Each structure stands twice: as structure tokens, then as C-alpha cells.
PDB file of C-alpha atoms and ligand atoms in Angstrom:
ATOM      1  CA  MET Z 190     145.306  13.205 -33.207  1.00  0.00           C
ATOM      2  CA  HIS Z 191     143.720   9.784 -33.563  1.00  0.00           C
ATOM      3  CA  ASN Z 192     146.827   8.124 -34.972  1.00  0.00           C
ATOM      4  CA  ALA Z 193     148.922   9.644 -32.163  1.00  0.00           C
ATOM      5  CA  ALA Z 194     146.404   8.291 -29.661  1.00  0.00           C
ATOM      6  CA  LEU Z 195     146.350   4.836 -31.285  1.00  0.00           C
ATOM      7  CA  ALA Z 196     150.155   4.673 -31.078  1.00  0.00           C
ATOM      8  CA  THR Z 197     150.045   5.707 -27.415  1.00  0.00           C
ATOM      9  CA  LEU Z 198     147.402   3.084 -26.649  1.00  0.00           C
ATOM     10  CA  GLY Z 199     149.335   0.431 -28.592  1.00  0.00           C
ATOM     11  CA  LEU Z 200     146.356  -0.284 -30.841  1.00  0.00           C
ATOM     12  CA  ASP Z 201     147.087  -1.728 -34.258  1.00  0.00           C
ATOM     13  CA  TRP Z 202     144.472   0.490 -35.933  1.00  0.00           C
ATOM     14  CA  ARG Z 203     144.765   3.407 -38.354  1.00  0.00           C
ATOM     15  CA  TYR Z 204     142.599   6.491 -38.739  1.00  0.00           C
ATOM     16  CA  ALA Z 205     142.265   7.701 -42.337  1.00  0.00           C
ATOM     17  CA  ALA Z 206     140.284  10.424 -44.107  1.00  0.00           C
ATOM     18  CA  PHE Z 207     138.079   9.708 -47.129  1.00  0.00           C
ATOM     19  CA  ASP Z 208     136.183  12.144 -49.329  1.00  0.00           C
ATOM     20  CA  VAL Z 209     132.655  10.830 -49.796  1.00  0.00           C
ATOM     21  CA  LEU Z 210     129.936  12.430 -51.901  1.00  0.00           C
ATOM     22  CA  PRO Z 211     126.626  12.800 -50.033  1.00  0.00           C
ATOM     23  CA  GLU Z 212     124.886  10.487 -52.521  1.00  0.00           C
ATOM     24  CA  SER Z 213     127.507   7.799 -51.772  1.00  0.00           C
ATOM     25  CA  LEU Z 214     127.232   7.946 -47.992  1.00  0.00           C
ATOM     26  CA  LYS Z 215     125.070   4.830 -47.735  1.00  0.00           C
ATOM     27  CA  ALA Z 216     127.504   2.857 -49.906  1.00  0.00           C
ATOM     28  CA  ALA Z 217     130.472   4.186 -47.901  1.00  0.00           C
ATOM     29  CA  ILE Z 218     128.956   3.060 -44.585  1.00  0.00           C
ATOM     30  CA  GLU Z 219     128.108  -0.328 -46.118  1.00  0.00           C
ATOM     31  CA  GLY Z 220     131.663  -0.623 -47.449  1.00  0.00           C
ATOM     32  CA  ALA Z 221     133.180   0.186 -44.063  1.00  0.00           C
ATOM     33  CA  ARG Z 222     130.896  -2.389 -42.468  1.00  0.00           C
ATOM     34  CA  ALA Z 223     131.855  -5.006 -45.084  1.00  0.00           C
ATOM     35  CA  MET Z 224     135.526  -4.286 -44.467  1.00  0.00           C
ATOM     36  CA  ARG Z 225     135.030  -4.681 -40.708  1.00  0.00           C
ATOM     37  CA  PHE Z 226     136.029  -1.118 -39.875  1.00  0.00           C
ATOM     38  CA  ILE Z 227     135.995  -0.363 -36.156  1.00  0.00           C
ATOM     39  CA  GLY Z 228     134.106   2.861 -36.716  1.00  0.00           C
ATOM     40  CA  LEU Z 229     133.723   6.110 -38.610  1.00  0.00           C
ATOM     41  CA  ASN Z 230     133.620   9.817 -37.991  1.00  0.00           C
ATOM     42  CA  LEU Z 231     131.391  11.917 -40.207  1.00  0.00           C
ATOM     43  CA  THR Z 232     131.568  15.583 -40.956  1.00  0.00           C
ATOM     44  CA  VAL Z 233     129.499  18.146 -42.851  1.00  0.00           C
ATOM     45  CA  PRO Z 234     127.225  17.412 -44.716  1.00  0.00           C
ATOM     46  CA  HIS Z 235     127.044  13.772 -43.649  1.00  0.00           C
ATOM     47  CA  LYS Z 236     126.066  14.223 -39.996  1.00  0.00           C
ATOM     48  CA  LEU Z 237     122.377  14.752 -40.728  1.00  0.00           C
ATOM     49  CA  LEU Z 238     122.243  12.385 -43.710  1.00  0.00           C
ATOM     50  CA  ALA Z 239     123.589   9.488 -41.608  1.00  0.00           C
ATOM     51  CA  VAL Z 240     120.723   9.541 -39.090  1.00  0.00           C
ATOM     52  CA  PRO Z 241     118.393   7.258 -41.124  1.00  0.00           C
ATOM     53  CA  LEU Z 242     121.308   5.160 -42.416  1.00  0.00           C
ATOM     54  CA  VAL Z 243     122.507   3.625 -39.135  1.00  0.00           C
ATOM     55  CA  ASP Z 244     120.941   0.533 -37.528  1.00  0.00           C
ATOM     56  CA  ALA Z 245     120.817   1.923 -33.989  1.00  0.00           C
ATOM     57  CA  LEU Z 246     120.848   5.495 -32.698  1.00  0.00           C
ATOM     58  CA  ASP Z 247     122.375   6.360 -29.356  1.00  0.00           C
ATOM     59  CA  GLU Z 248     120.437   8.872 -27.253  1.00  0.00           C
ATOM     60  CA  SER Z 249     123.141  11.493 -28.023  1.00  0.00           C
ATOM     61  CA  ALA Z 250     122.496  11.219 -31.773  1.00  0.00           C
ATOM     62  CA  ARG Z 251     118.728  11.039 -31.387  1.00  0.00           C
ATOM     63  CA  ARG Z 252     118.670  14.105 -29.199  1.00  0.00           C
ATOM     64  CA  TRP Z 253     120.800  16.301 -31.446  1.00  0.00           C
ATOM     65  CA  GLY Z 254     119.493  14.818 -34.701  1.00  0.00           C
ATOM     66  CA  ALA Z 255     123.000  14.297 -36.041  1.00  0.00           C
ATOM     67  CA  VAL Z 256     125.557  11.475 -36.160  1.00  0.00           C
ATOM     68  CA  ASN Z 257     129.269  12.333 -36.093  1.00  0.00           C
ATOM     69  CA  THR Z 258     130.492   8.937 -34.864  1.00  0.00           C
ATOM     70  CA  ILE Z 259     129.587   5.412 -35.969  1.00  0.00           C
ATOM     71  CA  ARG Z 260     130.679   2.363 -34.014  1.00  0.00           C
ATOM     72  CA  PHE Z 261     130.424  -1.007 -35.731  1.00  0.00           C
ATOM     73  CA  GLU Z 262     129.233  -3.744 -33.402  1.00  0.00           C
ATOM     74  CA  ALA Z 263     128.678  -7.510 -33.464  1.00  0.00           C
ATOM     75  CA  ARG Z 264     126.884  -9.866 -31.076  1.00  0.00           C
ATOM     76  CA  LYS Z 265     128.887 -11.645 -28.411  1.00  0.00           C
ATOM     77  CA  ALA Z 266     127.940 -15.211 -27.472  1.00  0.00           C
ATOM     78  CA  SER Z 267     125.771 -13.675 -24.739  1.00  0.00           C
ATOM     79  CA  GLY Z 268     123.700 -11.960 -27.444  1.00  0.00           C
ATOM     80  CA  ASP Z 269     124.835  -8.438 -26.487  1.00  0.00           C
ATOM     81  CA  TRP Z 270     125.990  -6.041 -29.196  1.00  0.00           C
ATOM     82  CA  ARG Z 271     129.620  -5.159 -28.476  1.00  0.00           C
ATOM     83  CA  PRO Z 272     132.100  -2.855 -30.275  1.00  0.00           C
ATOM     84  CA  LEU Z 273     134.164  -4.585 -32.984  1.00  0.00           C
ATOM     85  CA  GLY Z 274     137.236  -3.205 -31.229  1.00  0.00           C
ATOM     86  CA  GLU Z 275     136.618  -5.715 -28.424  1.00  0.00           C
ATOM     87  CA  PHE Z 276     136.826  -8.759 -30.690  1.00  0.00           C
ATOM     88  CA  THR Z 277     140.161 -10.501 -31.204  1.00  0.00           C
ATOM     89  CA  GLU Z 278     138.807 -12.546 -34.140  1.00  0.00           C
ATOM     90  CA  VAL Z 279     136.939 -10.810 -36.959  1.00  0.00           C
ATOM     91  CA  PRO Z 280     133.349 -11.896 -36.320  1.00  0.00           C
ATOM     92  CA  GLU Z 281     131.522 -13.564 -39.178  1.00  0.00           C
ATOM     93  CA  THR Z 282     128.133 -12.685 -37.793  1.00  0.00           C
ATOM     94  CA  GLU Z 283     125.892  -9.729 -38.608  1.00  0.00           C
ATOM     95  CA  ILE Z 284     127.425  -6.320 -37.933  1.00  0.00           C
ATOM     96  CA  ARG Z 285     125.427  -3.239 -37.049  1.00  0.00           C
ATOM     97  CA  ALA Z 286     126.244   0.460 -37.362  1.00  0.00           C
ATOM     98  CA  HIS Z 287     125.548   2.322 -34.116  1.00  0.00           C
ATOM     99  CA  GLY Z 288     125.320   6.120 -34.426  1.00  0.00           C
ATOM    100  CA  PHE Z 289     126.480   8.562 -31.746  1.00  0.00           C
ATOM    101  CA  ASN Z 290     127.016  12.294 -31.423  1.00  0.00           C
ATOM    102  CA  THR Z 291     130.072  13.505 -29.536  1.00  0.00           C
ATOM    103  CA  ASP Z 292     129.955  17.131 -30.783  1.00  0.00           C
ATOM    104  CA  ALA Z 293     127.372  18.526 -28.405  1.00  0.00           C
ATOM    105  CA  ASP Z 294     129.110  17.302 -25.251  1.00  0.00           C
ATOM    106  CA  ALA Z 295     132.406  18.624 -26.610  1.00  0.00           C
ATOM    107  CA  ILE Z 296     130.894  22.130 -26.590  1.00  0.00           C
ATOM    108  CA  VAL Z 297     130.095  21.887 -22.890  1.00  0.00           C
ATOM    109  CA  ARG Z 298     133.516  20.402 -22.159  1.00  0.00           C
ATOM    110  CA  THR Z 299     135.415  23.203 -23.888  1.00  0.00           C
ATOM    111  CA  LEU Z 300     133.292  25.804 -22.080  1.00  0.00           C
ATOM    112  CA  ARG Z 301     134.137  24.088 -18.802  1.00  0.00           C
ATOM    113  CA  GLU Z 302     137.784  23.222 -19.317  1.00  0.00           C
ATOM    114  CA  ASP Z 303     138.949  26.026 -21.593  1.00  0.00           C
ATOM    115  CA  LEU Z 304     136.732  28.905 -20.431  1.00  0.00           C
ATOM    116  CA  GLY Z 305     136.147  27.937 -16.806  1.00  0.00           C
ATOM    117  CA  PHE Z 306     132.340  27.632 -16.863  1.00  0.00           C
ATOM    118  CA  ASP Z 307     131.726  25.119 -14.067  1.00  0.00           C
ATOM    119  CA  ALA Z 308     128.001  25.410 -14.624  1.00  0.00           C
ATOM    120  CA  LEU Z 309     125.979  26.918 -17.417  1.00  0.00           C
ATOM    121  CA  ALA Z 310     122.701  26.913 -15.530  1.00  0.00           C
ATOM    122  CA  GLY Z 311     121.299  30.404 -15.147  1.00  0.00           C
ATOM    123  CA  ARG Z 312     123.717  31.942 -17.653  1.00  0.00           C
ATOM    124  CA  SER Z 313     122.923  34.252 -20.562  1.00  0.00           C
ATOM    125  CA  VAL Z 314     124.411  33.376 -23.947  1.00  0.00           C
ATOM    126  CA  LEU Z 315     124.417  35.063 -27.359  1.00  0.00           C
ATOM    127  CA  ILE Z 316     124.692  32.564 -30.211  1.00  0.00           C
ATOM    128  CA  LEU Z 317     125.771  33.838 -33.610  1.00  0.00           C
ATOM    129  CA  GLY Z 318     124.546  31.652 -36.478  1.00  0.00           C
ATOM    130  CA  ALA Z 319     121.593  29.375 -37.136  1.00  0.00           C
ATOM    131  CA  GLY Z 320     123.138  26.450 -39.060  1.00  0.00           C
ATOM    132  CA  GLY Z 321     123.932  22.959 -37.809  1.00  0.00           C
ATOM    133  CA  ALA Z 322     126.690  24.066 -35.430  1.00  0.00           C
ATOM    134  CA  ALA Z 323     124.546  26.830 -33.919  1.00  0.00           C
ATOM    135  CA  ARG Z 324     121.644  24.437 -33.507  1.00  0.00           C
ATOM    136  CA  ALA Z 325     123.799  21.927 -31.610  1.00  0.00           C
ATOM    137  CA  ALA Z 326     125.218  24.674 -29.380  1.00  0.00           C
ATOM    138  CA  ALA Z 327     121.832  26.236 -28.670  1.00  0.00           C
ATOM    139  CA  LEU Z 328     120.126  22.932 -27.855  1.00  0.00           C
ATOM    140  CA  ARG Z 329     123.017  21.714 -25.719  1.00  0.00           C
ATOM    141  CA  LEU Z 330     123.200  24.974 -23.769  1.00  0.00           C
ATOM    142  CA  ALA Z 331     119.435  24.937 -23.280  1.00  0.00           C
ATOM    143  CA  ALA Z 332     119.732  21.379 -21.947  1.00  0.00           C
ATOM    144  CA  GLU Z 333     122.398  22.612 -19.482  1.00  0.00           C
ATOM    145  CA  GLY Z 334     119.865  25.025 -18.022  1.00  0.00           C
ATOM    146  CA  THR Z 335     121.040  28.261 -19.650  1.00  0.00           C
ATOM    147  CA  ALA Z 336     118.550  30.920 -18.563  1.00  0.00           C
ATOM    148  CA  THR Z 337     118.589  33.260 -21.553  1.00  0.00           C
ATOM    149  CA  LEU Z 338     119.576  32.625 -25.148  1.00  0.00           C
ATOM    150  CA  TYR Z 339     119.957  35.413 -27.690  1.00  0.00           C
ATOM    151  CA  LEU Z 340     119.982  34.271 -31.316  1.00  0.00           C
ATOM    152  CA  VAL Z 341     121.378  36.314 -34.195  1.00  0.00           C
ATOM    153  CA  ASN Z 342     121.862  35.190 -37.788  1.00  0.00           C
ATOM    154  CA  ARG Z 343     122.729  36.897 -41.071  1.00  0.00           C
ATOM    155  CA  THR Z 344     119.530  35.434 -42.518  1.00  0.00           C
ATOM    156  CA  PRO Z 345     117.008  36.310 -39.803  1.00  0.00           C
ATOM    157  CA  ALA Z 346     114.364  33.807 -40.982  1.00  0.00           C
ATOM    158  CA  LYS Z 347     116.669  30.933 -40.045  1.00  0.00           C
ATOM    159  CA  ALA Z 348     117.127  32.321 -36.531  1.00  0.00           C
ATOM    160  CA  VAL Z 349     113.333  32.576 -36.218  1.00  0.00           C
ATOM    161  CA  GLU Z 350     113.000  28.928 -37.230  1.00  0.00           C
ATOM    162  CA  LEU Z 351     115.735  27.736 -34.845  1.00  0.00           C
ATOM    163  CA  GLY Z 352     114.322  29.879 -32.043  1.00  0.00           C
ATOM    164  CA  ALA Z 353     110.888  28.311 -32.465  1.00  0.00           C
ATOM    165  CA  GLU Z 354     112.366  24.807 -32.341  1.00  0.00           C
ATOM    166  CA  ILE Z 355     114.354  25.563 -29.178  1.00  0.00           C
ATOM    167  CA  GLN Z 356     111.398  27.227 -27.492  1.00  0.00           C
ATOM    168  CA  ARG Z 357     109.205  24.221 -28.285  1.00  0.00           C
ATOM    169  CA  LEU Z 358     111.717  21.845 -26.679  1.00  0.00           C
ATOM    170  CA  PHE Z 359     112.637  24.153 -23.769  1.00  0.00           C
ATOM    171  CA  PRO Z 360     109.553  26.226 -22.930  1.00  0.00           C
ATOM    172  CA  GLY Z 361     111.125  27.520 -19.686  1.00  0.00           C
ATOM    173  CA  LEU Z 362     114.074  29.105 -21.468  1.00  0.00           C
ATOM    174  CA  LYS Z 363     114.015  32.847 -22.168  1.00  0.00           C
ATOM    175  CA  LEU Z 364     114.711  33.142 -25.863  1.00  0.00           C
ATOM    176  CA  GLN Z 365     115.270  36.429 -27.610  1.00  0.00           C
ATOM    177  CA  LEU Z 366     115.939  37.051 -31.264  1.00  0.00           C
ATOM    178  CA  GLY Z 367     118.490  39.820 -31.660  1.00  0.00           C
ATOM    179  CA  TYR Z 368     121.306  41.309 -29.621  1.00  0.00           C
ATOM    180  CA  PRO Z 369     121.269  41.740 -25.850  1.00  0.00           C
ATOM    181  CA  GLU Z 370     121.170  45.336 -24.655  1.00  0.00           C
ATOM    182  CA  GLY Z 371     123.340  44.731 -21.605  1.00  0.00           C
ATOM    183  CA  LYS Z 372     125.954  42.156 -20.662  1.00  0.00           C
ATOM    184  CA  VAL Z 373     125.955  38.436 -21.472  1.00  0.00           C
ATOM    185  CA  ASP Z 374     128.022  35.694 -19.855  1.00  0.00           C
ATOM    186  CA  LEU Z 375     129.081  34.168 -23.147  1.00  0.00           C
ATOM    187  CA  VAL Z 376     129.112  34.841 -26.900  1.00  0.00           C
ATOM    188  CA  VAL Z 377     129.445  31.835 -29.237  1.00  0.00           C
ATOM    189  CA  ASN Z 378     130.422  32.230 -32.874  1.00  0.00           C
ATOM    190  CA  ALA Z 379     128.797  29.287 -34.626  1.00  0.00           C
ATOM    191  CA  THR Z 380     128.915  30.900 -38.087  1.00  0.00           C
ATOM    192  CA  SER Z 381     131.575  30.238 -40.689  1.00  0.00           C
ATOM    193  CA  ALA Z 382     132.412  33.960 -40.820  1.00  0.00           C
ATOM    194  CA  GLY Z 383     136.103  34.181 -39.943  1.00  0.00           C
ATOM    195  CA  LEU Z 384     137.289  31.127 -41.875  1.00  0.00           C
ATOM    196  CA  GLY Z 385     138.406  33.425 -44.687  1.00  0.00           C
ATOM    197  CA  SER Z 386     140.793  36.314 -44.046  1.00  0.00           C
ATOM    198  CA  ASP Z 387     138.437  38.819 -45.738  1.00  0.00           C
ATOM    199  CA  ASP Z 388     135.318  37.640 -43.909  1.00  0.00           C
ATOM    200  CA  PRO Z 389     133.188  40.166 -42.030  1.00  0.00           C
ATOM    201  CA  LEU Z 390     132.786  39.966 -38.255  1.00  0.00           C
ATOM    202  CA  PRO Z 391     130.038  37.505 -37.292  1.00  0.00           C
ATOM    203  CA  PHE Z 392     128.152  40.256 -35.430  1.00  0.00           C
ATOM    204  CA  ASP Z 393     127.104  43.830 -36.066  1.00  0.00           C
ATOM    205  CA  ALA Z 394     129.646  45.950 -34.193  1.00  0.00           C
ATOM    206  CA  THR Z 395     127.382  49.011 -34.486  1.00  0.00           C
ATOM    207  CA  VAL Z 396     124.811  47.466 -32.128  1.00  0.00           C
ATOM    208  CA  PHE Z 397     126.871  45.050 -30.010  1.00  0.00           C
ATOM    209  CA  GLY Z 398     130.399  45.127 -28.606  1.00  0.00           C
ATOM    210  CA  LEU Z 399     132.528  42.418 -27.031  1.00  0.00           C
ATOM    211  CA  SER Z 400     132.974  44.578 -23.935  1.00  0.00           C
ATOM    212  CA  GLN Z 401     129.433  43.317 -23.177  1.00  0.00           C
ATOM    213  CA  ALA Z 402     130.686  39.697 -23.155  1.00  0.00           C
ATOM    214  CA  GLY Z 403     132.013  37.852 -20.113  1.00  0.00           C
ATOM    215  CA  ALA Z 404     133.608  35.193 -22.316  1.00  0.00           C
ATOM    216  CA  VAL Z 405     133.854  34.317 -25.989  1.00  0.00           C
ATOM    217  CA  PHE Z 406     133.927  30.982 -27.809  1.00  0.00           C
ATOM    218  CA  ASP Z 407     134.711  30.843 -31.526  1.00  0.00           C
ATOM    219  CA  MET Z 408     134.030  27.417 -33.035  1.00  0.00           C
ATOM    220  CA  ILE Z 409     136.553  28.213 -35.771  1.00  0.00           C
ATOM    221  CA  TYR Z 410     140.049  26.864 -35.072  1.00  0.00           C
ATOM    222  CA  GLN Z 411     141.754  27.774 -38.338  1.00  0.00           C
ATOM    223  CA  PRO Z 412     142.929  30.548 -38.291  1.00  0.00           C
ATOM    224  CA  ALA Z 413     143.822  30.172 -34.612  1.00  0.00           C
ATOM    225  CA  GLU Z 414     142.787  33.767 -33.978  1.00  0.00           C
ATOM    226  CA  THR Z 415     139.946  35.169 -36.043  1.00  0.00           C
ATOM    227  CA  GLU Z 416     139.191  38.895 -36.053  1.00  0.00           C
ATOM    228  CA  PHE Z 417     136.352  38.047 -33.637  1.00  0.00           C
ATOM    229  CA  LEU Z 418     138.839  36.469 -31.180  1.00  0.00           C
ATOM    230  CA  ARG Z 419     141.314  39.313 -31.689  1.00  0.00           C
ATOM    231  CA  GLN Z 420     138.623  41.801 -30.674  1.00  0.00           C
ATOM    232  CA  ALA Z 421     137.728  39.590 -27.704  1.00  0.00           C
ATOM    233  CA  ARG Z 422     141.367  39.653 -26.606  1.00  0.00           C
ATOM    234  CA  GLN Z 423     141.422  43.452 -26.941  1.00  0.00           C
ATOM    235  CA  ALA Z 424     138.241  43.659 -24.873  1.00  0.00           C
ATOM    236  CA  LYS Z 425     140.014  41.462 -22.258  1.00  0.00           C
ATOM    237  CA  CYS Z 426     137.380  38.686 -22.491  1.00  0.00           C
ATOM    238  CA  ARG Z 427     138.185  35.100 -21.606  1.00  0.00           C
ATOM    239  CA  ALA Z 428     138.268  33.495 -25.040  1.00  0.00           C
ATOM    240  CA  THR Z 429     138.893  30.173 -26.739  1.00  0.00           C
ATOM    241  CA  ASN Z 430     138.815  28.900 -30.306  1.00  0.00           C
ATOM    242  CA  GLY Z 431     137.344  25.673 -31.695  1.00  0.00           C
ATOM    243  CA  LEU Z 432     140.406  23.461 -31.210  1.00  0.00           C
ATOM    244  CA  GLY Z 433     139.222  22.231 -27.810  1.00  0.00           C
ATOM    245  CA  MET Z 434     135.851  21.236 -29.237  1.00  0.00           C
ATOM    246  CA  LEU Z 435     137.561  19.361 -32.080  1.00  0.00           C
ATOM    247  CA  LEU Z 436     139.814  17.604 -29.565  1.00  0.00           C
ATOM    248  CA  TYR Z 437     137.041  16.612 -27.146  1.00  0.00           C
ATOM    249  CA  GLN Z 438     134.671  15.257 -29.814  1.00  0.00           C
ATOM    250  CA  GLY Z 439     137.566  13.158 -31.130  1.00  0.00           C
ATOM    251  CA  ALA Z 440     138.574  11.913 -27.692  1.00  0.00           C
ATOM    252  CA  ALA Z 441     134.993  10.872 -26.964  1.00  0.00           C
ATOM    253  CA  ALA Z 442     134.762   9.020 -30.304  1.00  0.00           C
ATOM    254  CA  LEU Z 443     137.993   7.156 -29.584  1.00  0.00           C
ATOM    255  CA  GLU Z 444     136.675   6.134 -26.175  1.00  0.00           C
ATOM    256  CA  LEU Z 445     133.495   4.796 -27.812  1.00  0.00           C
ATOM    257  CA  TRP Z 446     135.487   2.705 -30.284  1.00  0.00           C
ATOM    258  CA  SER Z 447     138.203   1.446 -27.964  1.00  0.00           C
ATOM    259  CA  GLY Z 448     136.620   1.405 -24.515  1.00  0.00           C
ATOM    260  CA  ARG Z 449     139.888   2.999 -23.329  1.00  0.00           C
ATOM    261  CA  LYS Z 450     140.556   6.417 -21.863  1.00  0.00           C
ATOM    262  CA  ALA Z 451     141.744   8.783 -24.598  1.00  0.00           C
ATOM    263  CA  PRO Z 452     145.303  10.100 -24.075  1.00  0.00           C
ATOM    264  CA  LEU Z 453     144.194  13.726 -24.228  1.00  0.00           C
ATOM    265  CA  GLY Z 454     147.617  15.355 -23.860  1.00  0.00           C
ATOM    266  CA  MET Z 455     149.065  13.365 -26.777  1.00  0.00           C
ATOM    267  CA  MET Z 456     146.010  14.088 -28.885  1.00  0.00           C
ATOM    268  CA  ARG Z 457     146.142  17.804 -28.143  1.00  0.00           C
ATOM    269  CA  ALA Z 458     149.857  17.978 -29.004  1.00  0.00           C
ATOM    270  CA  ALA Z 459     149.312  16.088 -32.287  1.00  0.00           C
ATOM    271  CA  LEU Z 460     146.378  18.330 -33.185  1.00  0.00           C
ATOM    272  CA  MET Z 461     148.321  21.525 -32.448  1.00  0.00           C
ATOM    273  CA  LYS Z 462     151.242  20.313 -34.550  1.00  0.00           C
ATOM    274  CA  HIS Z 463     149.023  19.234 -37.426  1.00  0.00           C
ATOM    275  CA  VAL Z 464     146.758  22.292 -37.456  1.00  0.00           C
ATOM    276  CA  TYR Z 465     149.197  25.063 -36.532  1.00  0.00           C
ATOM    277  CA  GLY Z 466     152.554  23.587 -37.613  1.00  0.00           C
TER     278      GLY Z 466
HETATM  279  P1  ATR K1178     127.371  24.638 -39.955  1.00  0.00           P
HETATM  280  O1  ATR K1178     126.820  23.239 -40.087  1.00  0.00           O
HETATM  281  O2  ATR K1178     128.862  24.691 -39.802  1.00  0.00           O
HETATM  282  O3  ATR K1178     126.673  25.429 -38.912  1.00  0.00           O
HETATM  283  P2  ATR K1178     125.809  25.930 -41.993  1.00  0.00           P
HETATM  284  O4  ATR K1178     124.628  25.142 -41.592  1.00  0.00           O
HETATM  285  O5  ATR K1178     126.106  26.123 -43.453  1.00  0.00           O
HETATM  286  O6  ATR K1178     127.146  25.328 -41.388  1.00  0.00           O
HETATM  287  O7  ATR K1178     125.709  27.369 -41.273  1.00  0.00           O
HETATM  288  C1  ATR K1178     126.613  28.395 -41.515  1.00  0.00           C
HETATM  289  C2  ATR K1178     126.242  29.577 -40.628  1.00  0.00           C
HETATM  290  O8  ATR K1178     127.209  30.619 -40.813  1.00  0.00           O
HETATM  291  C3  ATR K1178     124.900  30.191 -40.979  1.00  0.00           C
HETATM  292  O9  ATR K1178     124.316  30.692 -39.789  1.00  0.00           O
HETATM  293  C4  ATR K1178     125.303  31.318 -41.920  1.00  0.00           C
HETATM  294  O10 ATR K1178     124.376  32.380 -42.008  1.00  0.00           O
HETATM  295  P3  ATR K1178     123.161  32.317 -43.083  1.00  0.00           P
HETATM  296  O11 ATR K1178     122.099  31.485 -42.434  1.00  0.00           O
HETATM  297  O12 ATR K1178     122.766  33.722 -43.252  1.00  0.00           O
HETATM  298  O13 ATR K1178     123.719  31.676 -44.316  1.00  0.00           O
HETATM  299  C5  ATR K1178     126.539  31.806 -41.221  1.00  0.00           C
HETATM  300  N1  ATR K1178     127.418  32.577 -42.087  1.00  0.00           N
HETATM  301  C6  ATR K1178     128.151  32.121 -43.117  1.00  0.00           C
HETATM  302  N2  ATR K1178     128.875  33.114 -43.657  1.00  0.00           N
HETATM  303  C7  ATR K1178     128.585  34.245 -42.957  1.00  0.00           C
HETATM  304  C8  ATR K1178     129.003  35.609 -43.032  1.00  0.00           C
HETATM  305  N3  ATR K1178     129.878  36.005 -43.954  1.00  0.00           N
HETATM  306  N4  ATR K1178     128.502  36.468 -42.124  1.00  0.00           N
HETATM  307  C9  ATR K1178     127.636  36.067 -41.187  1.00  0.00           C
HETATM  308  N5  ATR K1178     127.188  34.793 -41.070  1.00  0.00           N
HETATM  309  C10 ATR K1178     127.658  33.898 -41.933  1.00  0.00           C
END
């Protein structure tokens, strides 16, 4: 999606994927800086590890405690740090790595644009999972003013820990560990259950049913329709998979690097073709 966008924008840049071992992350960031890369995206498990490795943390990365986008910057004559993408000559001055997080906002954007939630304030949401993705979703939804959050995880102790953290940061939020008895506006699958074809459902169907859900968001995008989403479709819920979130975090990263508006339609088409064939 990035290379399609770069072609559309007429930028002579390339986006490439590199496998990096966690213990080599520092060296990889240093190498990219030395080679005057415009920026980097980071994925699991690097998002948390990168936080102490960047020179400056944007509020988005500080708030969510994770970096998924790095922008390399140099000082202009005015003394301001500016993105390397703005320089026509490769600067010979010091370069800094500036860390951002575009994942959390992408969650809100997919809920708005793909599920029609104009506002999340006052809503009730069941979050399945208690890992990094669930944490980002829970904190972001709490920041949007969600009224009630239900947390469920296969390993209950992790849900207890996440719940305590959220409650500390958002004391006004109603937080409940376990399934809702009645209806909820939204159910989010933030577990990895569903990635494999033999995976169990991410929730216990003996105590909760998707007929209780107004809408469903599965962060998984491959397969396009997990068993969870298939059941949501059967229950006639509004539902979306994780492709929108992937698209929006990428579009936001591209805008940070280039200062240009991301060509979303081109990026979506490229992503669909690449992911689904
Ligand atoms: P991520 O950063 O993508 O959130 P993670 O931190 O490894 O990845 O979290 C994975 C989440 O998926 C966890 O909530 C995990 O549950 P546990 O805490 O019990 O490990 C959940 N998960 C993974 N496989 C699962 C399965 N088969 N059924 C239910 N939950 C599962």
C-alpha cells in the first residue's frame, strides 16, 4: 500500500520490509538513521522495545506506550527539527529519530468510517484480549469517553492487570471484568484467536452471544472472515475486520513522513490486492 501511494504521490522513495531480531532493534534504527532513511514502521514485538530507543517521543507514542512509526528529522537553518522527507539535499547534520503511534487513532477511524460510530462517548464495549492490541484499544476507547468497558481474556490475571491500569488512568469509566449480561454497542476481538483455521472462538459462546452485540470489530484481517465475523454476520451485526485499521495506521504514517495527504483509495486497493489476491 505504501509503494502504491508513493507512486501516486510521485515520490522517489521505496517502502521495504526487513526482519529484525529484538536484540538488534537498536542497531537497525541506528543503521536506518545512518543511511538517511525517511522513516520506519515497527511491528510486534518492536513497538514497546522502541520507546526508550528514539530521541523524541510524540504525545501519541507517550500516551499509548508504543512506537509503530519513526520519522527521521534534521534541523533546518531556523533550528527547527523537520522531517528528512522535506530536505532536497541529504543533510550532513545530526539526525534524530522521532517516535509516533498511529495505531490507536486507526482504531477510532475504522470504528467511525467502517462501522458508523460517529461518537464513542457513552457507549458500552466488550474487549476480548489483554495483550498489546487490547491495551491500545481499551485505552483509546476510554479516552474517547466510552462509558462502560467489559474486559475478557483467556488468562484472567492479565485482564485484571489491564483493568487496573485503565481504571487508574480513567477513574470515571465503568470497568467490568467478564461478560456483559445484556446488550453492548460493540465487541472488539483483540486476541489472536482466529488467525489459524482451527482456532477457538475468542469468546465463550455458552455465556455470551453476538446477538447481544450492536457491532463487531475483529482486528484480524487474514483470513478476511474469521469464525467470529461469520457468526457476527449470521447474527446480523454490523461488522468489520482489521484491514481498515491496517490501512489507516499506514496512511497516517505516510502523512507523517511526507507531509502530504495519503491517497487512501489507492492504498486500500493495493492492500486488498496484496492481502486477498
Ligand atoms: P498483541 O500484541 O497482538 O495483542 P499479545 O500481546 O501476544 O499480542 O496478545 C495476544 C492476545 O490473544 C492475548 O490476550 C491472548 O490471551 P492470553 O493472555 O491468555 O495469552 C489472546 N489469545 C491468543 N490465543 C488465544 C486463543 N486461542 N483463545 C483466546 N485468546 C487467545
